Coordinates of C-alpha atoms in Angstrom, one line a residue:
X12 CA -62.6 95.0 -30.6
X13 CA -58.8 95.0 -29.9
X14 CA -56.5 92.3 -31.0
X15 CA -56.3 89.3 -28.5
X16 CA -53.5 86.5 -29.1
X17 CA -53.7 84.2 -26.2
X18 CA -51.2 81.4 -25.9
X19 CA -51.4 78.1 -24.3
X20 CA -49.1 75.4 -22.9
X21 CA -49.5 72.1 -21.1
X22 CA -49.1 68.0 -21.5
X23 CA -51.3 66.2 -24.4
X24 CA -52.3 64.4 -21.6
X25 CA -53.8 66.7 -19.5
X26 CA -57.9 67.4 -18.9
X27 CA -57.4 70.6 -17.8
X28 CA -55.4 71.2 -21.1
X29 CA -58.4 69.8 -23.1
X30 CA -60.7 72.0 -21.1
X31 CA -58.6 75.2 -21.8
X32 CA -58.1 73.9 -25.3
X33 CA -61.7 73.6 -26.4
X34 CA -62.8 76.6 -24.9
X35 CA -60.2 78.9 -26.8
X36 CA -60.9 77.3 -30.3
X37 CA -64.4 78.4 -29.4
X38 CA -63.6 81.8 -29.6
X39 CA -61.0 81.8 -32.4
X40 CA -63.9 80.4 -34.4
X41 CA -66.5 83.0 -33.0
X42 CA -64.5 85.9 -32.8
X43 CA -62.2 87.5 -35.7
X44 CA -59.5 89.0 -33.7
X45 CA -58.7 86.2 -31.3
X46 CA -55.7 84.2 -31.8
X47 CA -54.4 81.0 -30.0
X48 CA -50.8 79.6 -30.5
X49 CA -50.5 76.2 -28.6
X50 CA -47.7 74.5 -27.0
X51 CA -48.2 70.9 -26.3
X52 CA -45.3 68.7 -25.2
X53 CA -45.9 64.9 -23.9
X54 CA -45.6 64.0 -20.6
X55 CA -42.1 63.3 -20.5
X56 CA -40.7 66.3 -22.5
X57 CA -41.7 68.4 -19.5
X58 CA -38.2 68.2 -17.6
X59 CA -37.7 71.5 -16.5
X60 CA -39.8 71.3 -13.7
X61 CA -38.0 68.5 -12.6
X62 CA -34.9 69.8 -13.0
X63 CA -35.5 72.9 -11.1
X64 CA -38.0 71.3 -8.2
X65 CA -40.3 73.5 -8.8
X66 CA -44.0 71.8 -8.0
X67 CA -45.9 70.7 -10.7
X68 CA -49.3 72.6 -11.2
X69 CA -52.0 70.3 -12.1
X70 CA -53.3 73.0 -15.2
X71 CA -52.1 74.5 -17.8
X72 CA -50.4 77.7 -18.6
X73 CA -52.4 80.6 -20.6
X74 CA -50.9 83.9 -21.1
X75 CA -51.6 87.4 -23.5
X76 CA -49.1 88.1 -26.1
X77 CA -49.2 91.8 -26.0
X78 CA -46.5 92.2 -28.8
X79 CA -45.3 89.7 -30.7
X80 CA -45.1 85.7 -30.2
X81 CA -42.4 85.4 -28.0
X82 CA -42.3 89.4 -27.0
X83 CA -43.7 90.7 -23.8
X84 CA -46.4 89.0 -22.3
X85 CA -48.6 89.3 -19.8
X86 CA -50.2 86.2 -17.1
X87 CA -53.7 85.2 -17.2
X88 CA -53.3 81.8 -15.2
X89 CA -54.3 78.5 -15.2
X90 CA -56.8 76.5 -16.6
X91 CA -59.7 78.5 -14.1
X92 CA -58.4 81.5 -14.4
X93 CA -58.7 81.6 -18.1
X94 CA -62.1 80.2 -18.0
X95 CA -63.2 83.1 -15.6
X96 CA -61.6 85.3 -18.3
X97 CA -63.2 84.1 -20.8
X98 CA -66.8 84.4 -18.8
X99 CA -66.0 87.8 -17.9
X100 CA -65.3 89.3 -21.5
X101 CA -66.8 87.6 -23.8
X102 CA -69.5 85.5 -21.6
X103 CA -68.4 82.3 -23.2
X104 CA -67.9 78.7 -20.5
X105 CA -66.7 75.4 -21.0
X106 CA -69.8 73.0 -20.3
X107 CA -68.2 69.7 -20.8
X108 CA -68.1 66.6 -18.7
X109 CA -65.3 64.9 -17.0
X110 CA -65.7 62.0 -18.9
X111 CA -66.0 64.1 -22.2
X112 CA -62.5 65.3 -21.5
X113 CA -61.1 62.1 -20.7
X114 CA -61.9 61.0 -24.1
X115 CA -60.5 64.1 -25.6
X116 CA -57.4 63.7 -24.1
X117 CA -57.1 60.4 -25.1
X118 CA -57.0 62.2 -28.8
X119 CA -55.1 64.6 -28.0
X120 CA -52.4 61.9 -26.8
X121 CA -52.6 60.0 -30.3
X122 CA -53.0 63.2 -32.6
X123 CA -49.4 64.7 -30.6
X124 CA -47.9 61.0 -31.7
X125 CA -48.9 61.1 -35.0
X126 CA -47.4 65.1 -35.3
X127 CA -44.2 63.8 -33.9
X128 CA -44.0 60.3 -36.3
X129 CA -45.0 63.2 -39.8
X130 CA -42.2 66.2 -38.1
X131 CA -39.4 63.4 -38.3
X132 CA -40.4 61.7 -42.1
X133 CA -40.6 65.8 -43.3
X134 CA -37.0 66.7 -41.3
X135 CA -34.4 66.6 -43.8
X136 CA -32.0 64.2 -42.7
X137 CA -28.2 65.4 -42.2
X138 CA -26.2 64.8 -45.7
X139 CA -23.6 61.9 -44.7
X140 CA -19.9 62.5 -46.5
X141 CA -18.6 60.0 -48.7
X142 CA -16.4 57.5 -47.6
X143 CA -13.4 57.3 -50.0
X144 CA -11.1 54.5 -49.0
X145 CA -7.7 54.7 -50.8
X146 CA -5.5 50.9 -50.5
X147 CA -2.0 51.2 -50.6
X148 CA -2.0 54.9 -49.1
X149 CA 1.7 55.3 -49.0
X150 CA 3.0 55.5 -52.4
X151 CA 3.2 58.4 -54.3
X152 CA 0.5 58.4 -56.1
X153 CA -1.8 58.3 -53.4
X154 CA -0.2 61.4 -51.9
X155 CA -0.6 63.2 -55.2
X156 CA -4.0 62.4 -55.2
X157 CA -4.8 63.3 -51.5
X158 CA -3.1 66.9 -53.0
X159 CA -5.9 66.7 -55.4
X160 CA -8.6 65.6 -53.5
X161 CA -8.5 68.3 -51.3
X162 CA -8.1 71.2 -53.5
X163 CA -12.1 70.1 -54.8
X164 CA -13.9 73.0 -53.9
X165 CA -16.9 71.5 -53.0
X166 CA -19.0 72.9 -50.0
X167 CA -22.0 70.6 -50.5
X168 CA -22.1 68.6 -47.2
X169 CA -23.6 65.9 -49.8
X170 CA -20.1 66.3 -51.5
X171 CA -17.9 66.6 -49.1
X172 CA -15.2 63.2 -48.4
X173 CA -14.5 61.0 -45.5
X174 CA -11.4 59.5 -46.5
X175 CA -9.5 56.4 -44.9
X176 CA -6.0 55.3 -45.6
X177 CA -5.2 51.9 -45.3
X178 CA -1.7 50.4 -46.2
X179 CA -0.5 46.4 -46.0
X180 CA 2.7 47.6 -44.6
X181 CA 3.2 48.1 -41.1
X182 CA 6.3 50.1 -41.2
X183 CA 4.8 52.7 -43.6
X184 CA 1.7 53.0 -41.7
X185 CA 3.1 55.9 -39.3
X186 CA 4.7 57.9 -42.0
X187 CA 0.2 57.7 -43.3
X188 CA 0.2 59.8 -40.0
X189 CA 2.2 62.5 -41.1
X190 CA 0.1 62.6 -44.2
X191 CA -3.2 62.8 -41.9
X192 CA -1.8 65.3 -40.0
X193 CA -0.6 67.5 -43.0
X194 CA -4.5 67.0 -44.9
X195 CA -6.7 67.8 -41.3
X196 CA -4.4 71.0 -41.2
X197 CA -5.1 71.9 -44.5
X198 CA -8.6 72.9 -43.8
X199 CA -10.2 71.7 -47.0
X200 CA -13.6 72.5 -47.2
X201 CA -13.9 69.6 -49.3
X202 CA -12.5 67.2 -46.4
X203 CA -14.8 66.1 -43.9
X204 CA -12.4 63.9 -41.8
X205 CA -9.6 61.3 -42.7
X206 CA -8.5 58.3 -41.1
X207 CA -5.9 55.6 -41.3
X208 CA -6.8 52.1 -40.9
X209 CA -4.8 49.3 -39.8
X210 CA -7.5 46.3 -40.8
X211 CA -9.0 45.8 -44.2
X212 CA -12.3 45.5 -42.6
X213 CA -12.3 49.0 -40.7
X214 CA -10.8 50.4 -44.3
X215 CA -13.6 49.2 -46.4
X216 CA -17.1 49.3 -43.7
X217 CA -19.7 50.8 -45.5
X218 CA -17.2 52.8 -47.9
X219 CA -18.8 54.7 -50.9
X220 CA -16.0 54.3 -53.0
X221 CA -12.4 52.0 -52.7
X222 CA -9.7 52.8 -55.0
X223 CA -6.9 50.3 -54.9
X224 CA -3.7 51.4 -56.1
X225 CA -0.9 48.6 -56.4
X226 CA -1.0 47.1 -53.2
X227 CA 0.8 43.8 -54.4
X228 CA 4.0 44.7 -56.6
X229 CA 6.2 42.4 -58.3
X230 CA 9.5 41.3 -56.5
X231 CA 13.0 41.7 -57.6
X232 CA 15.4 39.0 -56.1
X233 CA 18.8 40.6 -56.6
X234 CA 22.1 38.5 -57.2
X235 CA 25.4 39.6 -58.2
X236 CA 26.8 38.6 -61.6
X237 CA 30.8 36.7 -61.7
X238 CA 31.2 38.5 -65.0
X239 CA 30.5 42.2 -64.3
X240 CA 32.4 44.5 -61.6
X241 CA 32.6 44.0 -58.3
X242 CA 29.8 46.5 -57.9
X243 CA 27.2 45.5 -60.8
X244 CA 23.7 42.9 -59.5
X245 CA 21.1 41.9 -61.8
X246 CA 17.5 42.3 -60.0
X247 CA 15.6 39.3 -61.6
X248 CA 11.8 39.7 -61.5
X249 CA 9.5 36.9 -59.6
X250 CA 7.6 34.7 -62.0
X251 CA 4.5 36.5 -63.2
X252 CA 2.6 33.0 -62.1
X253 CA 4.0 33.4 -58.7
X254 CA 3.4 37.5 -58.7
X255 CA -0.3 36.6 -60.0
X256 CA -1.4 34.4 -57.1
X257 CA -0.1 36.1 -54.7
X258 CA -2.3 39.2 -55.6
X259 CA -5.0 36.9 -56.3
X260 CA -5.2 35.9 -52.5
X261 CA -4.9 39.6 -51.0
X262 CA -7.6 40.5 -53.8
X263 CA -10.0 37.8 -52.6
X264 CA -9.6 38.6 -49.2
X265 CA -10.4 42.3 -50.0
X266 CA -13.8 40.9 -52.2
X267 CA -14.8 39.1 -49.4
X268 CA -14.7 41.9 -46.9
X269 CA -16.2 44.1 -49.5
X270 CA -19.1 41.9 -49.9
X271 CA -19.5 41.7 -46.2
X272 CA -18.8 44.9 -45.3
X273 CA -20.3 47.1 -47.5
X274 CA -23.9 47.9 -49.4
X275 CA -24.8 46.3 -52.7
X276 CA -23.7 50.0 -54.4
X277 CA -20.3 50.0 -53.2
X278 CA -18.2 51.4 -56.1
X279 CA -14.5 49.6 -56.4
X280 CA -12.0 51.0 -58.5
X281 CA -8.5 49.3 -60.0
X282 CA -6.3 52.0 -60.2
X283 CA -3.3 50.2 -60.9
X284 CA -0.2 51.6 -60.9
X285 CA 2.5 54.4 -62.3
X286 CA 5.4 51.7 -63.2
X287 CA 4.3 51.5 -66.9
X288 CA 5.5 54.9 -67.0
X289 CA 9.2 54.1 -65.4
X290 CA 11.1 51.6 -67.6
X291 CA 9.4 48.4 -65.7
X292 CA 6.2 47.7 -67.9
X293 CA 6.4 44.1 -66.8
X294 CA 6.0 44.7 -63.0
X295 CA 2.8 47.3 -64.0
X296 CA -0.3 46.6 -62.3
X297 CA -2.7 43.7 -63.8
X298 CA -5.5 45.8 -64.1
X299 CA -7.5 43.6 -65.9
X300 CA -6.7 40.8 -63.4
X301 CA -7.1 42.7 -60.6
X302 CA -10.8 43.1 -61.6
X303 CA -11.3 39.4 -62.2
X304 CA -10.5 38.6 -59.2
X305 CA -12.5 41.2 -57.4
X306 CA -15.6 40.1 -59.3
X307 CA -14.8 36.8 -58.4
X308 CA -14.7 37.2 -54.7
X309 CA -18.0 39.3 -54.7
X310 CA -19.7 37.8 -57.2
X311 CA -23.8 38.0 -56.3
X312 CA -23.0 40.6 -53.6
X313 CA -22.0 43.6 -56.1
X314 CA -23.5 44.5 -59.7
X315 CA -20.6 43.9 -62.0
X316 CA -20.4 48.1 -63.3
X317 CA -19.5 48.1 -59.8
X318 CA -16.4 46.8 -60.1
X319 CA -14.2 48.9 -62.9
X320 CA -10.3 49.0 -64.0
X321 CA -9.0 52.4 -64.9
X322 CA -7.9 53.0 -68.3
X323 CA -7.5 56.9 -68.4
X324 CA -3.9 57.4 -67.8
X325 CA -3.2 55.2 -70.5
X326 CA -5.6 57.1 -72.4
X327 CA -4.4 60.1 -72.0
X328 CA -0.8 59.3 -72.9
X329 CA -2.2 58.5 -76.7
X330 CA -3.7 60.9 -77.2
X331 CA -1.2 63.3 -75.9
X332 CA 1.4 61.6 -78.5
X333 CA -1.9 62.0 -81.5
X334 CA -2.3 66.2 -80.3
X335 CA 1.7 66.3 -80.8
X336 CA 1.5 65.1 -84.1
X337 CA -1.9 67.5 -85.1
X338 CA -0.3 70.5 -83.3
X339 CA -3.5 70.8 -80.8
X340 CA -3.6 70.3 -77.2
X341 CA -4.3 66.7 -75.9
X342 CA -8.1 67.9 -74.0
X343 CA -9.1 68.8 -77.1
X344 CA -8.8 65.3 -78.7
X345 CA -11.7 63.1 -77.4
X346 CA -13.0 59.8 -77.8
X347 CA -10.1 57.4 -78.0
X348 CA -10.5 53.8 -77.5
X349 CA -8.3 51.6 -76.2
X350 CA -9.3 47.4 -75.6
X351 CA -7.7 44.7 -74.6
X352 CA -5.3 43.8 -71.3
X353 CA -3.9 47.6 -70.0
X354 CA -0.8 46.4 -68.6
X355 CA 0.2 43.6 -70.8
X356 CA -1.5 43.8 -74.4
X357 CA -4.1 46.3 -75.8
X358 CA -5.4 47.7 -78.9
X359 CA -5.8 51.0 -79.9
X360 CA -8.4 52.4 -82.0
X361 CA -8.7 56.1 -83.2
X362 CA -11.7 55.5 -85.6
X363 CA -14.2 57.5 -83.0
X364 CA -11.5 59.8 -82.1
X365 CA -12.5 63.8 -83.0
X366 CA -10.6 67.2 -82.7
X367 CA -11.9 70.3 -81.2
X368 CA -10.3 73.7 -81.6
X369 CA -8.2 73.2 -84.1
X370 CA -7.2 77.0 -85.2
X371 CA -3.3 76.3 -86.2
X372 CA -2.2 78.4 -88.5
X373 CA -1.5 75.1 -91.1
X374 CA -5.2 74.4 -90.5
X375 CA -7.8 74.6 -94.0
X376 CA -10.9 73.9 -91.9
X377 CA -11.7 76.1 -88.5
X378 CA -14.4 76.5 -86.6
X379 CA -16.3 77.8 -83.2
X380 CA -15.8 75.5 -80.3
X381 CA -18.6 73.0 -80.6
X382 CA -16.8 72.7 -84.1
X383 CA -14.9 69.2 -84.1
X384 CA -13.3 66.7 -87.1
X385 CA -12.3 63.7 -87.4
X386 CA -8.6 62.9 -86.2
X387 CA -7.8 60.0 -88.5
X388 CA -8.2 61.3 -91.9
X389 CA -6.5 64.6 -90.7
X390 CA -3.1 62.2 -89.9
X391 CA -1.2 62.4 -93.3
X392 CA 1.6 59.5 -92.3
X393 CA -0.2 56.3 -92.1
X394 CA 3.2 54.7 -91.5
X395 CA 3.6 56.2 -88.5
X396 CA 0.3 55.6 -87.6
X397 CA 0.1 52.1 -88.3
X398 CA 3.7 51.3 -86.8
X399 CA 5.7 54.0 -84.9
X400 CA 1.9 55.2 -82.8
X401 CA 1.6 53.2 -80.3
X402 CA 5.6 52.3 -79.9
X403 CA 6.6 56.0 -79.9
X404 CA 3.4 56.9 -77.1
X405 CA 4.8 54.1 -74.9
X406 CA 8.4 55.0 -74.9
X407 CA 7.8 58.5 -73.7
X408 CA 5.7 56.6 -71.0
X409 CA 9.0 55.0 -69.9
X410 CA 10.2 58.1 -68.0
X411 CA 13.6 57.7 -66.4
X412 CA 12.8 60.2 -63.6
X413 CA 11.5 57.9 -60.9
X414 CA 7.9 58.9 -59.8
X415 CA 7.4 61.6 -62.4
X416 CA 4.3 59.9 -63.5
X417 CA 2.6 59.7 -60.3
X418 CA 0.8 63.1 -60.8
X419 CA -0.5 62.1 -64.7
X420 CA -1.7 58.7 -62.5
X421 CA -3.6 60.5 -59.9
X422 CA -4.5 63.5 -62.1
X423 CA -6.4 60.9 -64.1
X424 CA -7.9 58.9 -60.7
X425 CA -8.9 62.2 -59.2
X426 CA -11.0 63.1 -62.8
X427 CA -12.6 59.6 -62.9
X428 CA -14.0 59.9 -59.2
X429 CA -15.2 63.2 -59.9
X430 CA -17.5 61.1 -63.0
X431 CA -18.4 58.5 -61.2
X432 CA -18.6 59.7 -58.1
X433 CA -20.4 63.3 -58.4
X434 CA -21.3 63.2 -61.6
X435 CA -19.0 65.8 -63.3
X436 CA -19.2 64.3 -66.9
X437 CA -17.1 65.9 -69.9
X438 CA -19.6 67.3 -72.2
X439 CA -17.5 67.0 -75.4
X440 CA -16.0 63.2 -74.4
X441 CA -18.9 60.9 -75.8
X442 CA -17.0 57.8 -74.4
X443 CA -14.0 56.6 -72.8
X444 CA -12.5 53.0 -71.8
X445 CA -12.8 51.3 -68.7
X446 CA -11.9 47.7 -67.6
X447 CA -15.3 46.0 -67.5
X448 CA -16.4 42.2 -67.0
X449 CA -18.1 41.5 -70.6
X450 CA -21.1 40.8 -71.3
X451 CA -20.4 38.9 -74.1
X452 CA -20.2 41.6 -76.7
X453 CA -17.1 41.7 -79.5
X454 CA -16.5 38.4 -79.2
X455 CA -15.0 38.9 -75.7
X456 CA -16.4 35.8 -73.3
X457 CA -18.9 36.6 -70.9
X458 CA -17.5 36.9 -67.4
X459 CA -13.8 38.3 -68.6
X460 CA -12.3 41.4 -67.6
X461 CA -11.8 43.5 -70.5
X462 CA -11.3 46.9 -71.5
X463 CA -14.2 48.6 -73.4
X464 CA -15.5 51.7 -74.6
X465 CA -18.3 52.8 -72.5
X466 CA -20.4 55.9 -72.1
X467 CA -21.2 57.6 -69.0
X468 CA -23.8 60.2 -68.2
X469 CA -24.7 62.8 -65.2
X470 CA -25.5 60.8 -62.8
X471 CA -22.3 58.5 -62.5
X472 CA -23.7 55.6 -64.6
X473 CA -22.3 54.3 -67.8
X474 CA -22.9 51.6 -70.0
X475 CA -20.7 49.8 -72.5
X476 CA -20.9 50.9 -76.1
X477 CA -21.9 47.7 -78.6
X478 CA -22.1 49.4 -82.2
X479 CA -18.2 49.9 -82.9
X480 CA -18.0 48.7 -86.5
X481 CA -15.6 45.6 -86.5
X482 CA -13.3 44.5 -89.5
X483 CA -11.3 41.7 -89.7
X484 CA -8.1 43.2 -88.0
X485 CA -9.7 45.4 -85.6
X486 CA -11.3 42.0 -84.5
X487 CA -8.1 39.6 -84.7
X488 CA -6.6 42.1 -82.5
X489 CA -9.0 42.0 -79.8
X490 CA -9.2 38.2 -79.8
X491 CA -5.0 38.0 -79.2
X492 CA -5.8 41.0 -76.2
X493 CA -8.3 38.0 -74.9
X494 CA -6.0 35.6 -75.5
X495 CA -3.4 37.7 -73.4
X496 CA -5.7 38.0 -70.6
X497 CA -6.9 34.4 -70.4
X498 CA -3.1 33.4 -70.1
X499 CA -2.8 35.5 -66.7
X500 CA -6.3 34.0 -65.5
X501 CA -5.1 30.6 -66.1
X502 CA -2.7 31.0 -63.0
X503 CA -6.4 31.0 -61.5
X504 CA -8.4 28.8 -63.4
X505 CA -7.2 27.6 -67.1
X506 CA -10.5 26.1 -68.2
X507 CA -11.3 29.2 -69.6
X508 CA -8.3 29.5 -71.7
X509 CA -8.8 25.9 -72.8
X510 CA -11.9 26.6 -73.8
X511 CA -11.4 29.7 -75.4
X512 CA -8.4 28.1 -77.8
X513 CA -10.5 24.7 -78.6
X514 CA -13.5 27.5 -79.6
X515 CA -10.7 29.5 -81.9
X516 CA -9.7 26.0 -83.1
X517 CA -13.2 24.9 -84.4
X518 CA -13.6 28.1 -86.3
X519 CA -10.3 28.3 -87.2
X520 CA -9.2 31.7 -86.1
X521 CA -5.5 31.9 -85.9
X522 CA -4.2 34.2 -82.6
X523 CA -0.6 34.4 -82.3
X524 CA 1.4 34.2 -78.9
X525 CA 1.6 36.1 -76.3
X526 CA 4.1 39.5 -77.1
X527 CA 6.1 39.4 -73.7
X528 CA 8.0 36.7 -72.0
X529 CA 7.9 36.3 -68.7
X530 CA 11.1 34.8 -68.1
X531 CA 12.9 38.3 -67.2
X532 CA 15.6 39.9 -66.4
X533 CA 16.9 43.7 -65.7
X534 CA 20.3 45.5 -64.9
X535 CA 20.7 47.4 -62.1
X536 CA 22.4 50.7 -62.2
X537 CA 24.7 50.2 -58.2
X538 CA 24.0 53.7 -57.7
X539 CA 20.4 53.7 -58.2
X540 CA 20.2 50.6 -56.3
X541 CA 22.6 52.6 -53.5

């Protein structure tokens, strides 16, 4: 017997269809060369009819596939045309009644449903971009990192970015045209679309990520001096008090309309800003603070490893001034610790820190590329370790070129969101420093902003690290960095700091003062001012 592939079409609500239906399966099942392929659509997919006025047939359609489904074809009828067909060839009727085929449509109308309701939980949902919302969009660290941002060659429509630039100042918000303008032209692959917001709540709405950048600097009030030439000013800097509450109210706006705006796995990061780099360490970004306040605003709504202050470009300066002093190359020095209050007062600690590829030509012990040592045994001058480090690493930070360390700064966001946001995790770097809120580990109260050593893994999730070993001055150290950073929450709430000293009091733990003043003041060269 030749090869028979009939195929039918009609409503799931049709008798006729049921009829046609129940008669074919009859001879699929009885006969090993006949095929049926059905087409069912409910009664309200059928709009072509309509569209077309054609009349609507009461029956079903049934045709012969004489090639291939969808190849040539060749009419059989309707629903009493097949079932002569059927008689004729193969001798074979439908003998059902019309109340029979009532109740099997009334199956056929709920089995369709239920195909429909299991298609849509299989179909593979379109992969949404991520939202990336960048505050303070108009300095130049933002545009270096938009530059790096966009040179991700990710074609993964899971990885691909939405971002939104959102600036507080209204006469810089045009020029974050341009900079639109320049990125959709670019044709990044990476790029999905970018926006620039005007409100703080279209900015952050159901963002994936919000990096804030220094989006409250400190003021200069400038005044000429009687005692200089005509053409010399001294810039005094605004109070650090004053400077600190007035970032604290933009910042607890922002945690508000985070907490409102956005899901419970929102990711927030303090970015800070480039000025420790440019001769103006006391206007540099209060990281720490910054993340105080943020928790504080969306405290309950977002998990507090939400909520994280960025240490790396800091980082990465020491241990470019450590790989100087070995002769290696600063990525091959990893695990460098750094605690305490970024912009103001921190501790460094190189007892985890280890070197790979050290193959200098001074160098006793070599090795393949997983090889690594220890850095601080291999650093002869414990002077300069112990004094001249940390003074000689912040001094080159101090560049006199304005804005040359706004690529350093973004090279170091742009690495961090490729961690935490897609995963990309340094498989030599075992840890790293981030501004956290403590748990109460080291010492540091529970519910402070500190910077820690944490360790992340491929998934974007890290955790902080509690086994450091602790001697007395690695510890006095880190109670003067909480110290430092209880003195700029006190602008907020001083209970804390009160508490903190009568604590030190009772157990009689001396912590000296506080190792910047804050009553200020700086020269200004006219023609840089000009």
């Amino acid at each position: 017997m030749a090869a028979v592939d009939a195929a039918a079409g009609g409503t799931s609500k049709c008798p006729r269809y049921a009829n046609v239906e129940l008669l074919a399966d009859k001879l699929a099942f009885n006969l090993p060369n006949f095929k049926v392929s059905k087409i069912v659509l409910q009664a309200e997919e059928w709009t072509l009819a309509i569209e077309n006025q054609w009349p609507v047939l009461p029956s079903p359609i049934i045709w012969r596939e004489l090639v291939d489904r969808g190849g040539m074809s060749s009419l059989i009828g309707g629903a009493k045309d097949f079932q002569e067909y059927a008689k004729t060839y193969y001798d074979q009727e439908s003998s059902f009644t019309t109340h029979q085929l009532m109740g099997f449509v009334e199956d056929n109308k709920r089995y369709k449903r239920q195909d429909i309701e299991l298609a849509l939980s299989y179909k593979p949902s379109r992969p949404l971009p991520k939202i990336v919302t960048i505050l303070g969009a108009d300095s130049h660290c933002a545009h270096r990192l938009l530059m790096l941002l966009t040179l991700r060659k990710e074609v993964k429509a899971e990885n691909r970015i939405s971002l939104r630039l959102f600036t507080e100042d209204p006469a810089k918000a045009a020029g974050l045209d341009d900079v639109k303008f320049q990125v959709e032209d670019s044709a990044c692959p990476s790029i999905q679309s970018v926006s620039v917001e005007y409100t703080l709540t279209s900015a952050v709405k159901d963002a994936s990520l919000i990096v804030v950048l220094d989006v409250v600097p400190r003021q200069h009030f400038h005044r000429s001096s009687s005692y200089q030439t005509a053409n010399s000013s001294f810039a005094v800097l605004e109070p650090r008090e004053s400077w600190l509450s007035r970032r604290f109210v933009f910042l607890h706006r922002l945690g508000v309309h985070i907490a409102q705006h956005c899901s419970a796995d929102v990711k927030v990061l303090v970015a800070g800003s480039l000025r420790l780099f440019e001769k103006a360490e006391l206007v540099a970004a209060p990281i720490n603070f910054d993340v105080q306040a943020l928790f504080t605003a969306c405290s309950g709504k977002l998990a507090t490893r939400n909520i994280v202050g960025l240490v790396r470009p800091l980082e990465w300066r020491l241990k470019a001034t450590i790989a100087k002093k070995l002769g290696v190359r600063c990525c091959d020095l990893v695990d460098l610790i750094v605690w305490g209050n970024i912009d103001h007062r921190f501790h460094v600690d190189i007892s985890r820190v280890r070197i790979y590829r050290r193959h200098g030509k001074d160098d006793a012990i070599i090795g393949p590329s997983w090889f690594n040592l220890d850095a601080e045994p291999l650093i002869w001058d414990a002077e300069w370790l112990k004094e001249d480090f940390v003074r000689e690493a912040v001094e080159k930070m101090k560049a006199p070129a304005r804005y040359q360390a706004a690529y350093c700064h973004a090279s170091a966001i742009a690495s961090f969101i490729d961690q935490w946001l897609f995963g990309k995790v340094e498989r030599e770097e075992m840890l790293e420093s981030l501004v956290l809120i403590s748990d109460g580990c080291y010492g540091v109260p529970r519910g402070l902003a500190f910077s820690f050593p944490v360790t992340m893994n491929p998934s974007g999730c890290f955790a902080a690290i509690e086994d450091i070993p602790m001697d007395a001055e690695k510890q006095t150290a880190i109670n003067m960095c909480i110290k430092d950073v209880l003195e700029d929450w006190a602008v907020v709430n001083p209970v804390l700091l009160e508490n903190y000293l009568e604590e030190i009091n009772r157990f009689g733990k001396a912590i000296p003062s506080a190792p910047l003043s804050d009553e200020v003041t700086l020269e200004v060269d006219p023609e840089a001012k000009a």
